[in-house]
Amino acid sequence: MNILLTGATGTLGSRILFSLLEQKFDRIEQLYLFVRKKTATSPQRRIENMLSSNNVPKFIKENSTAISKKIRVIDAMHILEPTSFLKEVQIDYFIHSAGYVNLSVNPAAKEEIFKENFEFTKAIFQTYSSHIRKFVYISTAFSSGDIGGVMTNDFKNHSGNYRNHYEASKHAAESFLLKQSKERDIAIQILRPSVLGGNIEDAPNFFISKYMVFYLFAKFFHNTAAADSVRITANAQTGLNIIPTDYAANVIAKVIETDIEELNIVHGKETNMMAGIAKILEVVGFSNYSFTQEQITAATGFTSRLEQYYYETIGVHLHPYMTSKPSEWDTTLLESILPLPKYNLEDYLLQTVTFAKAANFKNQKW
């Protein structure tokens, strides 16, 4: 089995790499990893640093020598030059996990976001179409846009009402790939994790390599003096769907060998937005806040400098999610692949943020 993985040093991509090795080690012949050079650190060194980290699963630590023989690191600069390294090798599973997560709603950001998430996906699929048996695209559970209600795995007929360019770009890539699947007779699989949280089963528990989304909310208020008050706009019925990174990665490693075309990797229940925010702010020790249903803008006026700063920075990106329509997720198919772990949603959120706070919200530098 030959596998090609993009985004291997990312939050989800790294865990997908670990899960593939844990589940399919004996069957993997070669695992190709596209990795960017980072400042003075070579792609090869970045993978070596990651695999030797204290935060990798036990299996990776105990089999590091054998694992290194199965991994081939390719500089991402050569991603559109498959014949330079594949020769006659056929890739069984091309897993495209790399993506550009930018929740900007600024019209000026649209071109760059679409270039990274749509045009790049289109380019690599067209480049590798004659070298692969199956293309697995890691999208997002929010590529449906803000539609609310009961969410199934079929997003084909969803379009519009996107909260940002990121959602729109991911859905555009999905639509392109599903159309190409029929035209070129290449198997396509669209996998959509929701918001990623820390590990729930793998040690260290609650670890995540990069702190994003609700972690950024925690970091913002953790670094803020409590003197100023903030009104936080949130829909009382809205929830945040969080899925542990290790669970999502284990599902992806399992499901790639099935005929499933679309799958949402989500929790069946959402964490109530207001209750979740209260837990986060409790952990970071910020209490000078209140919830409101009103939209706070410069036109309506700010009650403090902190409130203005919040709505001019992370609030711009998070507001559309904090006021989204309530959703329910059908996880019947998902749980037939791998049952969701049992845990209390609010306790999990509290524990993940507590872990992040103890780490000073510091991302891993692989």
GROMACS .gro file of C-alpha atoms in nm:
model
  366
    1MET     CA    1   0.000   0.000   0.000
    2ASN     CA    2   0.141   0.339  -0.107
    3ILE     CA    3   0.000   0.652   0.056
    4LEU     CA    4   0.069   1.017  -0.013
    5LEU     CA    5  -0.020   1.268   0.259
    6THR     CA    6  -0.015   1.649   0.253
    7GLY     CA    7  -0.024   1.857   0.570
    8ALA     CA    8   0.169   1.597   0.771
    9THR     CA    9   0.305   1.855   1.016
   10GLY     CA   10  -0.037   2.012   1.076
   11THR     CA   11  -0.270   1.958   1.370
   12LEU     CA   12  -0.485   1.695   1.198
   13GLY     CA   13  -0.233   1.583   0.937
   14SER     CA   14   0.021   1.478   1.199
   15ARG     CA   15  -0.239   1.272   1.381
   16ILE     CA   16  -0.353   1.116   1.052
   17LEU     CA   17   0.008   1.014   0.993
   18PHE     CA   18   0.026   0.851   1.338
   19SER     CA   19  -0.308   0.672   1.290
   20LEU     CA   20  -0.209   0.539   0.947
   21LEU     CA   21   0.112   0.397   1.094
   22GLU     CA   22  -0.066   0.250   1.396
   23GLN     CA   23  -0.344   0.088   1.194
   24LYS     CA   24  -0.172  -0.011   0.870
   25PHE     CA   25   0.200  -0.031   0.942
   26ASP     CA   26   0.249  -0.386   0.815
   27ARG     CA   27   0.065  -0.310   0.492
   28ILE     CA   28   0.227   0.024   0.411
   29GLU     CA   29   0.502  -0.004   0.155
   30GLN     CA   30   0.579   0.367   0.121
   31LEU     CA   31   0.432   0.674   0.286
   32TYR     CA   32   0.513   0.992   0.095
   33LEU     CA   33   0.491   1.318   0.292
   34PHE     CA   34   0.489   1.662   0.134
   35VAL     CA   35   0.643   1.908   0.379
   36ARG     CA   36   0.744   2.272   0.347
   37LYS     CA   37   1.082   2.399   0.456
   38LYS     CA   38   1.039   2.621   0.764
   39THR     CA   39   1.297   2.899   0.805
   40ALA     CA   40   1.622   2.706   0.849
   41THR     CA   41   1.457   2.368   0.917
   42SER     CA   42   1.447   2.125   0.624
   43PRO     CA   43   1.135   1.919   0.545
   44GLN     CA   44   1.316   1.603   0.652
   45ARG     CA   45   1.423   1.755   0.982
   46ARG     CA   46   1.071   1.877   1.055
   47ILE     CA   47   0.937   1.522   1.027
   48GLU     CA   48   1.224   1.387   1.237
   49ASN     CA   49   1.151   1.648   1.505
   50MET     CA   50   0.784   1.555   1.503
   51LEU     CA   51   0.839   1.180   1.524
   52SER     CA   52   1.084   1.222   1.813
   53SER     CA   53   0.853   1.450   2.010
   54ASN     CA   54   0.732   1.346   2.356
   55ASN     CA   55   0.377   1.399   2.233
   56VAL     CA   56   0.368   1.115   1.978
   57PRO     CA   57   0.180   0.789   2.054
   58LYS     CA   58   0.361   0.499   2.216
   59PHE     CA   59   0.360   0.295   1.893
   60ILE     CA   60   0.550   0.569   1.709
   61LYS     CA   61   0.813   0.594   1.984
   62GLU     CA   62   0.868   0.218   1.999
   63ASN     CA   63   0.897   0.168   1.622
   64SER     CA   64   1.078   0.483   1.515
   65THR     CA   65   1.355   0.305   1.323
   66ALA     CA   66   1.119   0.083   1.123
   67ILE     CA   67   0.885   0.376   1.062
   68SER     CA   68   1.163   0.596   0.921
   69LYS     CA   69   1.229   0.333   0.654
   70LYS     CA   70   0.871   0.354   0.529
   71ILE     CA   71   0.854   0.733   0.514
   72ARG     CA   72   0.980   0.942   0.225
   73VAL     CA   73   0.976   1.319   0.277
   74ILE     CA   74   0.934   1.537  -0.032
   75ASP     CA   75   0.990   1.910  -0.032
   76ALA     CA   76   0.648   2.067  -0.093
   77MET     CA   77   0.805   2.286  -0.360
   78HIS     CA   78   0.799   1.977  -0.584
   79ILE     CA   79   0.440   1.876  -0.519
   80LEU     CA   80   0.340   1.933  -0.883
   81GLU     CA   81   0.629   1.721  -1.012
   82PRO     CA   82   0.514   1.363  -0.936
   83THR     CA   83   0.732   1.191  -1.196
   84SER     CA   84   1.044   1.328  -1.023
   85PHE     CA   85   0.993   1.096  -0.727
   86LEU     CA   86   0.714   0.850  -0.804
   87LYS     CA   87   0.866   0.703  -1.121
   88GLU     CA   88   0.632   0.410  -1.195
   89VAL     CA   89   0.482   0.388  -0.846
   90GLN     CA   90   0.102   0.405  -0.825
   91ILE     CA   91  -0.045   0.579  -0.521
   92ASP     CA   92  -0.332   0.390  -0.358
   93TYR     CA   93  -0.450   0.679  -0.139
   94PHE     CA   94  -0.369   1.046  -0.190
   95ILE     CA   95  -0.483   1.212   0.135
   96HIS     CA   96  -0.499   1.589   0.097
   97SER     CA   97  -0.504   1.720   0.452
   98ALA     CA   98  -0.319   2.047   0.395
   99GLY     CA   99  -0.540   2.353   0.392
  100TYR     CA  100  -0.542   2.725   0.450
  101VAL     CA  101  -0.758   2.800   0.755
  102ASN     CA  102  -0.849   3.167   0.734
  103LEU     CA  103  -1.189   3.271   0.867
  104SER     CA  104  -1.170   3.624   0.727
  105VAL     CA  105  -1.487   3.781   0.589
  106ASN     CA  106  -1.290   4.060   0.422
  107PRO     CA  107  -1.359   4.060   0.045
  108ALA     CA  108  -0.990   4.133  -0.015
  109ALA     CA  109  -0.897   3.796   0.138
  110LYS     CA  110  -1.120   3.590  -0.092
  111GLU     CA  111  -0.872   3.551  -0.377
  112GLU     CA  112  -0.591   3.419  -0.157
  113ILE     CA  113  -0.819   3.179   0.033
  114PHE     CA  114  -0.965   3.036  -0.288
  115LYS     CA  115  -0.618   3.009  -0.439
  116GLU     CA  116  -0.493   2.801  -0.147
  117ASN     CA  117  -0.799   2.582  -0.087
  118PHE     CA  118  -0.970   2.553  -0.425
  119GLU     CA  119  -0.718   2.625  -0.702
  120PHE     CA  120  -0.438   2.432  -0.530
  121THR     CA  121  -0.662   2.129  -0.471
  122LYS     CA  122  -0.771   2.144  -0.833
  123ALA     CA  123  -0.408   2.161  -0.950
  124ILE     CA  124  -0.284   1.867  -0.747
  125PHE     CA  125  -0.581   1.649  -0.839
  126GLN     CA  126  -0.529   1.715  -1.210
  127THR     CA  127  -0.155   1.657  -1.174
  128TYR     CA  128  -0.193   1.323  -0.993
  129SER     CA  129  -0.506   1.187  -1.160
  130SER     CA  130  -0.304   0.935  -1.362
  131HIS     CA  131  -0.094   0.831  -1.060
  132ILE     CA  132  -0.363   0.758  -0.800
  133ARG     CA  133  -0.636   0.508  -0.726
  134LYS     CA  134  -0.824   0.724  -0.476
  135PHE     CA  135  -0.820   1.091  -0.374
  136VAL     CA  136  -0.921   1.164  -0.014
  137TYR     CA  137  -1.002   1.527   0.057
  138ILE     CA  138  -1.006   1.655   0.415
  139SER     CA  139  -1.264   1.932   0.413
  140THR     CA  140  -1.462   2.084   0.700
  141ALA     CA  141  -1.802   2.011   0.850
  142PHE     CA  142  -1.881   2.379   0.801
  143SER     CA  143  -1.850   2.372   0.422
  144SER     CA  144  -2.230   2.346   0.410
  145GLY     CA  145  -2.261   2.706   0.521
  146ASP     CA  146  -2.498   2.824   0.792
  147ILE     CA  147  -2.812   2.621   0.716
  148GLY     CA  148  -2.900   2.472   1.056
  149GLY     CA  149  -3.132   2.182   1.124
  150VAL     CA  150  -3.044   1.815   1.086
  151MET     CA  151  -2.714   1.775   0.903
  152THR     CA  152  -2.656   1.461   0.695
  153ASN     CA  153  -2.339   1.355   0.513
  154ASP     CA  154  -2.466   1.466   0.174
  155PHE     CA  155  -2.357   1.825   0.106
  156LYS     CA  156  -2.393   1.808  -0.273
  157ASN     CA  157  -2.698   2.033  -0.285
  158HIS     CA  158  -2.574   2.283  -0.027
  159SER     CA  159  -2.452   2.618  -0.150
  160GLY     CA  160  -2.457   2.974  -0.028
  161ASN     CA  161  -2.499   3.135   0.313
  162TYR     CA  162  -2.130   3.074   0.387
  163ARG     CA  163  -2.000   3.240   0.701
  164ASN     CA  164  -1.667   3.320   0.535
  165HIS     CA  165  -1.450   3.259   0.228
  166TYR     CA  166  -1.290   2.955   0.391
  167GLU     CA  167  -1.620   2.764   0.398
  168ALA     CA  168  -1.700   2.868   0.041
  169SER     CA  169  -1.356   2.764  -0.087
  170LYS     CA  170  -1.375   2.421   0.076
  171HIS     CA  171  -1.722   2.355  -0.065
  172ALA     CA  172  -1.605   2.464  -0.410
  173ALA     CA  173  -1.320   2.213  -0.388
  174GLU     CA  174  -1.562   1.939  -0.281
  175SER     CA  175  -1.795   2.011  -0.574
  176PHE     CA  176  -1.506   2.007  -0.821
  177LEU     CA  177  -1.374   1.673  -0.692
  178LEU     CA  178  -1.713   1.501  -0.691
  179LYS     CA  179  -1.771   1.612  -1.049
  180GLN     CA  180  -1.423   1.495  -1.153
  181SER     CA  181  -1.484   1.158  -0.989
  182LYS     CA  182  -1.759   1.084  -1.240
  183GLU     CA  183  -1.579   1.232  -1.540
  184ARG     CA  184  -1.242   1.060  -1.479
  185ASP     CA  185  -1.362   0.747  -1.299
  186ILE     CA  186  -1.137   0.812  -0.999
  187ALA     CA  187  -1.261   0.732  -0.649
  188ILE     CA  188  -1.315   1.044  -0.440
  189GLN     CA  189  -1.378   1.064  -0.068
  190ILE     CA  190  -1.477   1.383   0.116
  191LEU     CA  191  -1.414   1.374   0.492
  192ARG     CA  192  -1.531   1.666   0.706
  193PRO     CA  193  -1.408   1.705   1.064
  194SER     CA  194  -1.568   1.975   1.278
  195VAL     CA  195  -1.370   2.196   1.519
  196LEU     CA  196  -1.066   2.008   1.645
  197GLY     CA  197  -1.003   1.967   2.017
  198GLY     CA  198  -0.735   1.790   2.219
  199ASN     CA  199  -0.683   1.414   2.231
  200ILE     CA  200  -0.950   1.223   2.419
  201GLU     CA  201  -0.796   0.874   2.421
  202ASP     CA  202  -0.431   0.907   2.323
  203ALA     CA  203  -0.164   1.022   2.565
  204PRO     CA  204  -0.107   1.294   2.646
  205ASN     CA  205  -0.478   1.352   2.698
  206PHE     CA  206  -0.609   1.688   2.574
  207PHE     CA  207  -0.290   1.756   2.374
  208ILE     CA  208  -0.326   1.941   2.044
  209SER     CA  209  -0.033   2.068   1.839
  210LYS     CA  210  -0.184   2.403   1.742
  211TYR     CA  211  -0.432   2.613   1.937
  212MET     CA  212  -0.707   2.748   1.712
  213VAL     CA  213  -1.075   2.854   1.715
  214PHE     CA  214  -1.207   2.829   2.073
  215TYR     CA  215  -0.850   2.814   2.201
  216LEU     CA  216  -0.789   3.157   2.046
  217PHE     CA  217  -1.090   3.284   2.238
  218ALA     CA  218  -0.937   3.147   2.559
  219LYS     CA  219  -0.596   3.293   2.478
  220PHE     CA  220  -0.745   3.635   2.403
  221PHE     CA  221  -0.911   3.666   2.744
  222HIS     CA  222  -0.626   3.492   2.926
  223ASN     CA  223  -0.396   3.775   2.818
  224THR     CA  224  -0.646   4.046   2.906
  225ALA     CA  225  -0.677   4.254   3.219
  226ALA     CA  226  -1.015   4.200   3.377
  227ALA     CA  227  -1.079   4.568   3.444
  228ASP     CA  228  -1.272   4.633   3.122
  229SER     CA  229  -1.607   4.470   3.059
  230VAL     CA  230  -1.713   4.296   2.739
  231ARG     CA  231  -2.054   4.215   2.597
  232ILE     CA  232  -2.035   3.893   2.399
  233THR     CA  233  -2.291   3.839   2.127
  234ALA     CA  234  -2.406   3.477   2.113
  235ASN     CA  235  -2.720   3.292   2.013
  236ALA     CA  236  -2.862   3.114   2.318
  237GLN     CA  237  -2.955   2.812   2.101
  238THR     CA  238  -2.631   2.786   1.905
  239GLY     CA  239  -2.378   2.514   1.975
  240LEU     CA  240  -2.016   2.447   1.890
  241ASN     CA  241  -1.936   2.108   1.744
  242ILE     CA  242  -1.597   1.992   1.873
  243ILE     CA  243  -1.434   1.660   1.788
  244PRO     CA  244  -1.111   1.526   1.947
  245THR     CA  245  -0.824   1.527   1.699
  246ASP     CA  246  -0.718   1.171   1.775
  247TYR     CA  247  -1.071   1.041   1.715
  248ALA     CA  248  -1.099   1.227   1.383
  249ALA     CA  249  -0.763   1.092   1.266
  250ASN     CA  250  -0.849   0.734   1.364
  251VAL     CA  251  -1.173   0.758   1.166
  252ILE     CA  252  -0.989   0.891   0.861
  253ALA     CA  253  -0.732   0.610   0.872
  254LYS     CA  254  -1.012   0.353   0.895
  255VAL     CA  255  -1.253   0.495   0.640
  256ILE     CA  256  -1.017   0.551   0.345
  257GLU     CA  257  -1.048   0.185   0.246
  258THR     CA  258  -1.428   0.198   0.231
  259ASP     CA  259  -1.657   0.307  -0.053
  260ILE     CA  260  -1.804   0.591   0.153
  261GLU     CA  261  -1.802   0.907  -0.058
  262GLU     CA  262  -1.894   1.175   0.200
  263LEU     CA  263  -1.861   1.163   0.577
  264ASN     CA  264  -1.895   1.424   0.849
  265ILE     CA  265  -1.659   1.354   1.139
  266VAL     CA  266  -1.851   1.534   1.408
  267HIS     CA  267  -1.993   1.488   1.754
  268GLY     CA  268  -2.359   1.394   1.767
  269LYS     CA  269  -2.421   1.673   2.017
  270GLU     CA  270  -2.298   2.029   2.023
  271THR     CA  271  -2.162   2.217   2.321
  272ASN     CA  272  -2.399   2.505   2.395
  273MET     CA  273  -2.219   2.822   2.291
  274MET     CA  274  -2.296   3.023   2.603
  275ALA     CA  275  -2.222   2.738   2.841
  276GLY     CA  276  -1.898   2.666   2.655
  277ILE     CA  277  -1.785   3.028   2.664
  278ALA     CA  278  -1.860   3.041   3.036
  279LYS     CA  279  -1.638   2.735   3.090
  280ILE     CA  280  -1.356   2.886   2.885
  281LEU     CA  281  -1.365   3.217   3.067
  282GLU     CA  282  -1.382   3.038   3.401
  283VAL     CA  283  -1.057   2.856   3.321
  284VAL     CA  284  -0.870   3.170   3.216
  285GLY     CA  285  -1.009   3.372   3.507
  286PHE     CA  286  -1.205   3.637   3.317
  287SER     CA  287  -1.542   3.722   3.470
  288ASN     CA  288  -1.620   4.078   3.361
  289TYR     CA  289  -1.848   3.982   3.072
  290SER     CA  290  -2.213   3.946   2.982
  291PHE     CA  291  -2.403   3.785   2.697
  292THR     CA  292  -2.626   3.973   2.457
  293GLN     CA  293  -2.837   3.890   2.155
  294GLU     CA  294  -2.759   4.228   2.003
  295GLN     CA  295  -2.496   4.276   1.736
  296ILE     CA  296  -2.218   4.499   1.866
  297THR     CA  297  -2.053   4.727   1.609
  298ALA     CA  298  -1.884   5.064   1.592
  299ALA     CA  299  -2.221   5.206   1.487
  300THR     CA  300  -2.395   5.077   1.800
  301GLY     CA  301  -2.103   5.185   2.017
  302PHE     CA  302  -1.857   5.002   2.242
  303THR     CA  303  -1.866   5.011   2.621
  304SER     CA  304  -1.490   4.969   2.666
  305ARG     CA  305  -1.161   4.959   2.479
  306LEU     CA  306  -1.144   4.585   2.538
  307GLU     CA  307  -1.486   4.537   2.384
  308GLN     CA  308  -1.380   4.738   2.080
  309TYR     CA  309  -1.055   4.539   2.050
  310TYR     CA  310  -1.245   4.211   2.076
  311TYR     CA  311  -1.490   4.299   1.798
  312GLU     CA  312  -1.216   4.437   1.574
  313THR     CA  313  -0.999   4.126   1.607
  314ILE     CA  314  -1.113   3.771   1.687
  315GLY     CA  315  -1.476   3.876   1.721
  316VAL     CA  316  -1.488   3.949   1.347
  317HIS     CA  317  -1.409   3.585   1.271
  318LEU     CA  318  -1.592   3.414   1.556
  319HIS     CA  319  -1.916   3.616   1.554
  320PRO     CA  320  -2.069   3.429   1.255
  321TYR     CA  321  -2.026   3.099   1.441
  322MET     CA  322  -2.148   3.230   1.774
  323THR     CA  323  -2.471   3.343   1.611
  324SER     CA  324  -2.521   3.049   1.373
  325LYS     CA  325  -2.840   2.851   1.336
  326PRO     CA  326  -2.861   2.551   1.573
  327SER     CA  327  -2.769   2.219   1.412
  328GLU     CA  328  -2.806   1.849   1.482
  329TRP     CA  329  -2.570   1.601   1.323
  330ASP     CA  330  -2.660   1.254   1.202
  331THR     CA  331  -2.369   1.034   1.319
  332THR     CA  332  -2.521   0.694   1.237
  333LEU     CA  333  -2.273   0.620   0.958
  334LEU     CA  334  -1.981   0.768   1.152
  335GLU     CA  335  -2.042   0.553   1.458
  336SER     CA  336  -2.069   0.240   1.243
  337ILE     CA  337  -1.704   0.304   1.154
  338LEU     CA  338  -1.580   0.402   1.499
  339PRO     CA  339  -1.809   0.470   1.798
  340LEU     CA  340  -1.776   0.814   1.949
  341PRO     CA  341  -1.596   0.812   2.283
  342LYS     CA  342  -1.819   0.877   2.583
  343TYR     CA  343  -1.747   1.196   2.773
  344ASN     CA  344  -1.917   1.506   2.910
  345LEU     CA  345  -1.894   1.782   2.651
  346GLU     CA  346  -1.853   2.073   2.891
  347ASP     CA  347  -1.601   1.887   3.107
  348TYR     CA  348  -1.400   1.802   2.795
  349LEU     CA  349  -1.398   2.167   2.689
  350LEU     CA  350  -1.285   2.272   3.036
  351GLN     CA  351  -1.008   2.012   3.040
  352THR     CA  352  -0.879   2.098   2.692
  353VAL     CA  353  -0.858   2.468   2.775
  354THR     CA  354  -0.695   2.391   3.109
  355PHE     CA  355  -0.432   2.186   2.925
  356ALA     CA  356  -0.376   2.469   2.676
  357LYS     CA  357  -0.345   2.726   2.954
  358ALA     CA  358  -0.083   2.511   3.128
  359ALA     CA  359   0.108   2.504   2.798
  360ASN     CA  360   0.069   2.883   2.774
  361PHE     CA  361  -0.117   2.828   2.445
  362LYS     CA  362   0.217   2.755   2.278
  363ASN     CA  363   0.198   2.573   1.945
  364GLN     CA  364   0.435   2.291   1.858
  365LYS     CA  365   0.726   2.399   1.639
  366TRP     CA  366   0.790   2.104   1.411
   0.00000   0.00000   0.00000
